[in-house]
Amino acid sequence: MQITFWGVRGSIPAPGPQTVQIGGNTSCVEVRAGKAILVFDGGTGLRMLGKKLLKEMPITAHMFFSHVHWDHIQGFPFFEPAFVAGNEFHLYGGNNVSRTLEETLVGQMDHPNFPVDLGSMAAKMTFLDLAEGVPLDIDDGAGGTVRVTSAKGNHPQGVFAFRVEHGGKAIVYATDTEHYEGRVDQKLVDLAKGASVLIYDSQYTPEEYEGKKGWGHSTYEEGAKVARLAGVQKLVLFHHDPTQSDDAVREKERRAKAVFADVVAAHEGLTLEV
Ligand SMILES: [Zn+2]
Ligand SMILES: [Zn+2]
């Protein structure tokens, strides 16, 4: 599998001279498995992924939404391949919000929020709300299968973490989840068991977290605990706080390396091979 990071920021885009190295776009991660294209979240990073995918059309892609907070859906109305007939998108959501994924994405583009509605996107779209823990198998276009399994995290209005398995390897995408005080999130440890890569919500340093309890985010220290218990190879720090400059993220990465050997802070354009 190949993982490419298009948006690594949490909460709100954070462009500017202080964030050019890490990037200011919100959550969007592309995974290639065989010939299958998987996308995790549609934050503002999705716009630039769309520009790349225009060159591969017609495409079929599977888009997984961890949840529908703004920073995970805002790129969708600017995802150019969705406006092009002949492309096909399977959109998966279904954490415990009061509306379906389809209703939320339609609502985001409804009058008076946006100039054109979702109906003006000409690509074929099928929506599917997932049930926690029920595996979904996707044809990899090369004689194999990609399996995606979900588990609920700890986040206001709910969130899904996803495990992607292909060719005997696994990666886990676990953003927007807050650790529990005094106990590890066993559900997440189980989901990440033996994974090559764990992409984890490391929005805060431990000091920053003290002022942000209940906001639904975590720290690199807690990510390292999950990674260790699950026997994960590489920990990727993800969903950086918008207030963190390039230097601050690098410092967070340096501190994380003291508690887990194989750590990298995600930045736009980072590609990992698994
Ligand atoms: Zn978020
Ligand atoms: Zn969120």
CSV table of C-alpha atoms and ligand atoms in Angstrom, one decimal:
chain,number,residue,atom,x,y,z
A,1,MET,CA,0.0,0.0,0.0
A,2,GLN,CA,1.0,3.6,-0.5
A,3,ILE,CA,-0.2,6.4,1.8
A,4,THR,CA,-0.1,10.0,0.8
A,5,PHE,CA,-1.0,12.9,3.1
A,6,TRP,CA,-2.9,15.8,1.5
A,7,GLY,CA,-4.1,17.5,4.6
A,8,VAL,CA,-2.7,17.0,8.1
A,9,ARG,CA,-4.1,19.9,10.1
A,10,GLY,CA,-7.0,19.7,12.6
A,11,SER,CA,-10.0,22.0,13.3
A,12,ILE,CA,-9.4,24.8,10.7
A,13,PRO,CA,-7.0,25.4,7.8
A,14,ALA,CA,-3.9,27.1,9.0
A,15,PRO,CA,-2.0,28.6,6.0
A,16,GLY,CA,0.7,31.1,6.3
A,17,PRO,CA,4.5,31.6,6.5
A,18,GLN,CA,4.7,29.7,9.8
A,19,THR,CA,3.2,26.5,8.4
A,20,VAL,CA,4.5,26.1,4.9
A,21,GLN,CA,6.6,23.0,5.7
A,22,ILE,CA,3.9,21.0,7.5
A,23,GLY,CA,1.0,22.5,5.5
A,24,GLY,CA,-2.2,24.2,6.5
A,25,ASN,CA,-4.9,22.0,4.9
A,26,THR,CA,-7.2,19.9,7.0
A,27,SER,CA,-7.5,16.1,7.1
A,28,CYS,CA,-7.2,14.1,3.9
A,29,VAL,CA,-5.2,10.9,3.4
A,30,GLU,CA,-5.0,8.9,0.2
A,31,VAL,CA,-4.3,5.2,0.2
A,32,ARG,CA,-3.5,3.1,-2.9
A,33,ALA,CA,-3.9,-0.6,-2.5
A,34,GLY,CA,-3.4,-2.5,-5.8
A,35,LYS,CA,-5.4,-0.4,-8.2
A,36,ALA,CA,-7.9,0.7,-5.6
A,37,ILE,CA,-8.1,4.3,-4.6
A,38,LEU,CA,-9.2,5.0,-1.0
A,39,VAL,CA,-9.5,8.4,0.5
A,40,PHE,CA,-9.8,9.1,4.2
A,41,ASP,CA,-11.7,12.3,5.0
A,42,GLY,CA,-12.5,15.2,2.8
A,43,GLY,CA,-10.9,18.2,4.6
A,44,THR,CA,-9.4,21.0,2.5
A,45,GLY,CA,-6.5,18.7,1.5
A,46,LEU,CA,-9.0,16.9,-0.8
A,47,ARG,CA,-9.0,19.8,-3.2
A,48,MET,CA,-5.3,19.2,-4.1
A,49,LEU,CA,-5.8,15.4,-4.3
A,50,GLY,CA,-8.6,16.1,-6.8
A,51,LYS,CA,-6.2,18.0,-9.0
A,52,LYS,CA,-4.0,15.0,-9.1
A,53,LEU,CA,-6.9,12.6,-9.8
A,54,LEU,CA,-8.1,14.7,-12.8
A,55,LYS,CA,-5.1,13.2,-14.6
A,56,GLU,CA,-6.3,9.6,-14.0
A,57,MET,CA,-9.9,9.9,-15.1
A,58,PRO,CA,-12.2,8.1,-15.4
A,59,ILE,CA,-11.7,7.0,-11.8
A,60,THR,CA,-13.5,5.0,-9.2
A,61,ALA,CA,-12.6,5.9,-5.6
A,62,HIS,CA,-13.8,4.9,-2.1
A,63,MET,CA,-14.1,7.8,0.3
A,64,PHE,CA,-14.3,7.2,4.0
A,65,PHE,CA,-15.5,9.9,6.3
A,66,SER,CA,-14.4,9.5,9.9
A,67,HIS,CA,-17.1,12.0,10.9
A,68,VAL,CA,-18.5,15.1,9.5
A,69,HIS,CA,-17.0,18.0,11.5
A,70,TRP,CA,-16.1,20.8,9.1
A,71,ASP,CA,-12.4,20.0,8.9
A,72,HIS,CA,-13.3,16.6,7.5
A,73,ILE,CA,-15.8,17.6,4.8
A,74,GLN,CA,-15.0,21.1,3.7
A,75,GLY,CA,-12.9,20.0,0.7
A,76,PHE,CA,-15.7,18.0,-0.8
A,77,PRO,CA,-17.4,20.9,-2.7
A,78,PHE,CA,-14.1,21.7,-4.3
A,79,PHE,CA,-13.2,18.1,-5.3
A,80,GLU,CA,-13.2,18.6,-9.1
A,81,PRO,CA,-13.4,14.9,-10.1
A,82,ALA,CA,-16.9,14.8,-8.4
A,83,PHE,CA,-18.1,17.3,-11.0
A,84,VAL,CA,-17.1,15.1,-14.0
A,85,ALA,CA,-19.4,12.5,-15.5
A,86,GLY,CA,-17.9,9.1,-15.8
A,87,ASN,CA,-16.2,9.1,-12.4
A,88,GLU,CA,-17.6,7.0,-9.6
A,89,PHE,CA,-17.4,7.6,-5.9
A,90,HIS,CA,-18.5,5.3,-3.1
A,91,LEU,CA,-18.9,7.4,0.1
A,92,TYR,CA,-18.9,5.8,3.5
A,93,GLY,CA,-19.8,7.3,6.8
A,94,GLY,CA,-22.1,6.4,9.5
A,95,ASN,CA,-20.8,7.4,12.9
A,96,ASN,CA,-23.6,8.2,15.4
A,97,VAL,CA,-24.7,11.6,14.2
A,98,SER,CA,-28.3,12.5,13.7
A,99,ARG,CA,-28.1,12.6,9.9
A,100,THR,CA,-26.7,10.3,7.2
A,101,LEU,CA,-23.5,11.1,5.4
A,102,GLU,CA,-25.5,11.9,2.3
A,103,GLU,CA,-27.8,14.3,4.1
A,104,THR,CA,-24.8,16.1,5.7
A,105,LEU,CA,-22.8,16.5,2.4
A,106,VAL,CA,-25.9,17.7,0.6
A,107,GLY,CA,-26.6,20.1,3.5
A,108,GLN,CA,-23.1,21.5,3.3
A,109,MET,CA,-23.8,22.6,-0.3
A,110,ASP,CA,-27.4,23.7,0.3
A,111,HIS,CA,-28.6,27.3,0.0
A,112,PRO,CA,-27.3,29.6,1.6
A,113,ASN,CA,-24.0,27.8,2.3
A,114,PHE,CA,-22.7,27.3,-1.2
A,115,PRO,CA,-23.4,28.5,-4.8
A,116,VAL,CA,-24.1,25.1,-6.4
A,117,ASP,CA,-25.8,22.1,-4.9
A,118,LEU,CA,-24.5,18.5,-4.7
A,119,GLY,CA,-26.9,17.6,-7.5
A,120,SER,CA,-24.8,19.6,-9.9
A,121,MET,CA,-21.9,17.2,-9.3
A,122,ALA,CA,-22.0,14.9,-12.4
A,123,ALA,CA,-20.0,11.9,-11.1
A,124,LYS,CA,-21.9,8.8,-10.0
A,125,MET,CA,-22.1,8.7,-6.2
A,126,THR,CA,-23.3,5.9,-3.9
A,127,PHE,CA,-23.6,6.5,-0.2
A,128,LEU,CA,-23.3,3.8,2.4
A,129,ASP,CA,-23.5,4.3,6.2
A,130,LEU,CA,-21.3,1.7,7.9
A,131,ALA,CA,-22.0,-0.2,11.0
A,132,GLU,CA,-19.1,-0.4,13.5
A,133,GLY,CA,-16.9,-3.4,13.2
A,134,VAL,CA,-18.5,-4.8,10.1
A,135,PRO,CA,-15.8,-5.4,7.6
A,136,LEU,CA,-16.1,-4.0,4.0
A,137,ASP,CA,-14.3,-5.7,1.2
A,138,ILE,CA,-13.3,-3.8,-1.9
A,139,ASP,CA,-11.9,-5.2,-5.1
A,140,ASP,CA,-8.3,-4.0,-5.5
A,141,GLY,CA,-8.5,-4.3,-9.3
A,142,ALA,CA,-5.5,-6.6,-9.3
A,143,GLY,CA,-7.1,-9.9,-8.2
A,144,GLY,CA,-7.1,-9.2,-4.5
A,145,THR,CA,-9.2,-7.5,-1.8
A,146,VAL,CA,-8.9,-4.5,0.4
A,147,ARG,CA,-10.6,-4.9,3.7
A,148,VAL,CA,-11.7,-1.9,5.7
A,149,THR,CA,-12.9,-2.3,9.3
A,150,SER,CA,-14.2,0.5,11.6
A,151,ALA,CA,-14.2,1.1,15.3
A,152,LYS,CA,-15.7,4.0,17.2
A,153,GLY,CA,-13.4,6.4,18.9
A,154,ASN,CA,-14.0,9.0,21.6
A,155,HIS,CA,-15.1,12.3,20.1
A,156,PRO,CA,-18.1,14.7,20.4
A,157,GLN,CA,-20.8,13.5,18.0
A,158,GLY,CA,-18.9,10.3,17.4
A,159,VAL,CA,-16.1,9.2,15.1
A,160,PHE,CA,-14.9,6.1,13.2
A,161,ALA,CA,-11.3,4.9,13.1
A,162,PHE,CA,-10.5,2.7,10.2
A,163,ARG,CA,-8.2,-0.3,9.6
A,164,VAL,CA,-7.2,-1.0,6.1
A,165,GLU,CA,-5.8,-4.5,5.2
A,166,HIS,CA,-4.2,-5.5,2.0
A,167,GLY,CA,-1.5,-8.0,1.0
A,168,GLY,CA,-1.0,-9.1,4.5
A,169,LYS,CA,-0.3,-5.6,5.8
A,170,ALA,CA,-2.4,-3.2,7.8
A,171,ILE,CA,-2.6,0.6,8.3
A,172,VAL,CA,-4.9,2.3,10.8
A,173,TYR,CA,-6.4,5.8,10.5
A,174,ALA,CA,-7.4,7.1,13.9
A,175,THR,CA,-8.0,10.8,13.9
A,176,ASP,CA,-10.2,12.9,16.2
A,177,THR,CA,-10.2,10.7,19.2
A,178,GLU,CA,-9.5,11.6,22.8
A,179,HIS,CA,-7.8,9.1,25.1
A,180,TYR,CA,-9.4,8.1,28.4
A,181,GLU,CA,-8.1,9.2,31.7
A,182,GLY,CA,-6.3,6.4,33.5
A,183,ARG,CA,-7.0,3.6,30.9
A,184,VAL,CA,-6.1,2.9,27.4
A,185,ASP,CA,-8.7,2.7,24.6
A,186,GLN,CA,-8.8,-1.0,24.2
A,187,LYS,CA,-11.0,-0.8,21.1
A,188,LEU,CA,-8.3,1.2,19.4
A,189,VAL,CA,-5.5,-1.1,20.5
A,190,ASP,CA,-7.4,-4.1,19.1
A,191,LEU,CA,-8.1,-2.2,15.8
A,192,ALA,CA,-4.4,-1.3,15.5
A,193,LYS,CA,-3.0,-4.8,16.4
A,194,GLY,CA,0.1,-5.5,14.4
A,195,ALA,CA,-0.4,-2.6,12.0
A,196,SER,CA,2.6,-1.3,10.0
A,197,VAL,CA,1.4,2.3,10.4
A,198,LEU,CA,-0.9,4.0,12.9
A,199,ILE,CA,-2.0,7.5,12.0
A,200,TYR,CA,-3.1,9.0,15.3
A,201,ASP,CA,-4.7,12.2,16.5
A,202,SER,CA,-1.7,14.0,18.1
A,203,GLN,CA,-3.2,17.4,18.1
A,204,TYR,CA,-1.8,18.5,21.4
A,205,THR,CA,1.3,18.4,23.4
A,206,PRO,CA,0.6,17.0,27.0
A,207,GLU,CA,0.7,20.6,28.2
A,208,GLU,CA,-1.7,21.9,25.6
A,209,TYR,CA,-4.0,19.0,26.3
A,210,GLU,CA,-4.5,20.1,29.9
A,211,GLY,CA,-6.5,23.2,28.7
A,212,LYS,CA,-8.4,21.2,26.1
A,213,LYS,CA,-9.9,18.2,27.9
A,214,GLY,CA,-13.3,17.3,26.3
A,215,TRP,CA,-12.5,18.7,22.9
A,216,GLY,CA,-12.1,15.2,21.5
A,217,HIS,CA,-8.4,15.1,20.7
A,218,SER,CA,-5.2,13.4,22.0
A,219,THR,CA,-1.5,13.7,22.3
A,220,TYR,CA,1.6,11.9,20.9
A,221,GLU,CA,2.2,10.4,24.3
A,222,GLU,CA,-1.1,8.6,24.2
A,223,GLY,CA,-0.5,7.6,20.6
A,224,ALA,CA,2.7,6.0,21.6
A,225,LYS,CA,0.9,4.0,24.3
A,226,VAL,CA,-1.6,2.6,21.8
A,227,ALA,CA,1.2,1.9,19.3
A,228,ARG,CA,3.3,0.0,21.8
A,229,LEU,CA,0.4,-2.1,23.2
A,230,ALA,CA,-0.8,-2.9,19.6
A,231,GLY,CA,2.7,-3.8,18.4
A,232,VAL,CA,2.6,-1.1,15.7
A,233,GLN,CA,5.7,-0.4,13.6
A,234,LYS,CA,5.4,3.3,12.8
A,235,LEU,CA,3.4,6.0,14.5
A,236,VAL,CA,2.3,9.0,12.4
A,237,LEU,CA,1.4,12.2,14.3
A,238,PHE,CA,-1.7,13.7,12.6
A,239,HIS,CA,-4.3,16.4,12.9
A,240,HIS,CA,-1.9,19.1,14.2
A,241,ASP,CA,-3.4,22.0,16.1
A,242,PRO,CA,-3.8,25.1,13.9
A,243,THR,CA,-1.8,27.1,16.4
A,244,GLN,CA,1.3,24.9,15.9
A,245,SER,CA,4.0,26.4,13.6
A,246,ASP,CA,6.4,24.2,11.6
A,247,ASP,CA,8.9,24.5,14.5
A,248,ALA,CA,6.2,23.5,17.1
A,249,VAL,CA,5.3,20.4,15.1
A,250,ARG,CA,9.0,19.5,14.7
A,251,GLU,CA,9.4,19.9,18.4
A,252,LYS,CA,6.4,17.7,19.0
A,253,GLU,CA,7.9,15.1,16.7
A,254,ARG,CA,11.3,15.3,18.6
A,255,ARG,CA,9.5,14.8,21.9
A,256,ALA,CA,7.5,11.9,20.5
A,257,LYS,CA,10.7,10.1,19.4
A,258,ALA,CA,11.8,10.0,23.0
A,259,VAL,CA,8.8,7.8,23.8
A,260,PHE,CA,8.4,5.7,20.6
A,261,ALA,CA,11.2,4.9,18.2
A,262,ASP,CA,9.6,5.1,14.8
A,263,VAL,CA,7.7,8.3,14.7
A,264,VAL,CA,7.0,10.8,12.0
A,265,ALA,CA,4.9,14.0,12.1
A,266,ALA,CA,2.7,14.0,9.0
A,267,HIS,CA,3.2,16.9,6.5
A,268,GLU,CA,1.5,17.6,3.2
A,269,GLY,CA,3.1,15.5,0.5
A,270,LEU,CA,4.5,12.9,2.8
A,271,THR,CA,4.3,9.4,1.2
A,272,LEU,CA,4.7,6.1,3.0
A,273,GLU,CA,5.1,2.7,1.5
A,274,VAL,CA,3.8,-0.3,3.4
B,1,ZN,ZN,-10.9,17.2,13.0
B,2,ZN,ZN,-13.8,16.3,14.9
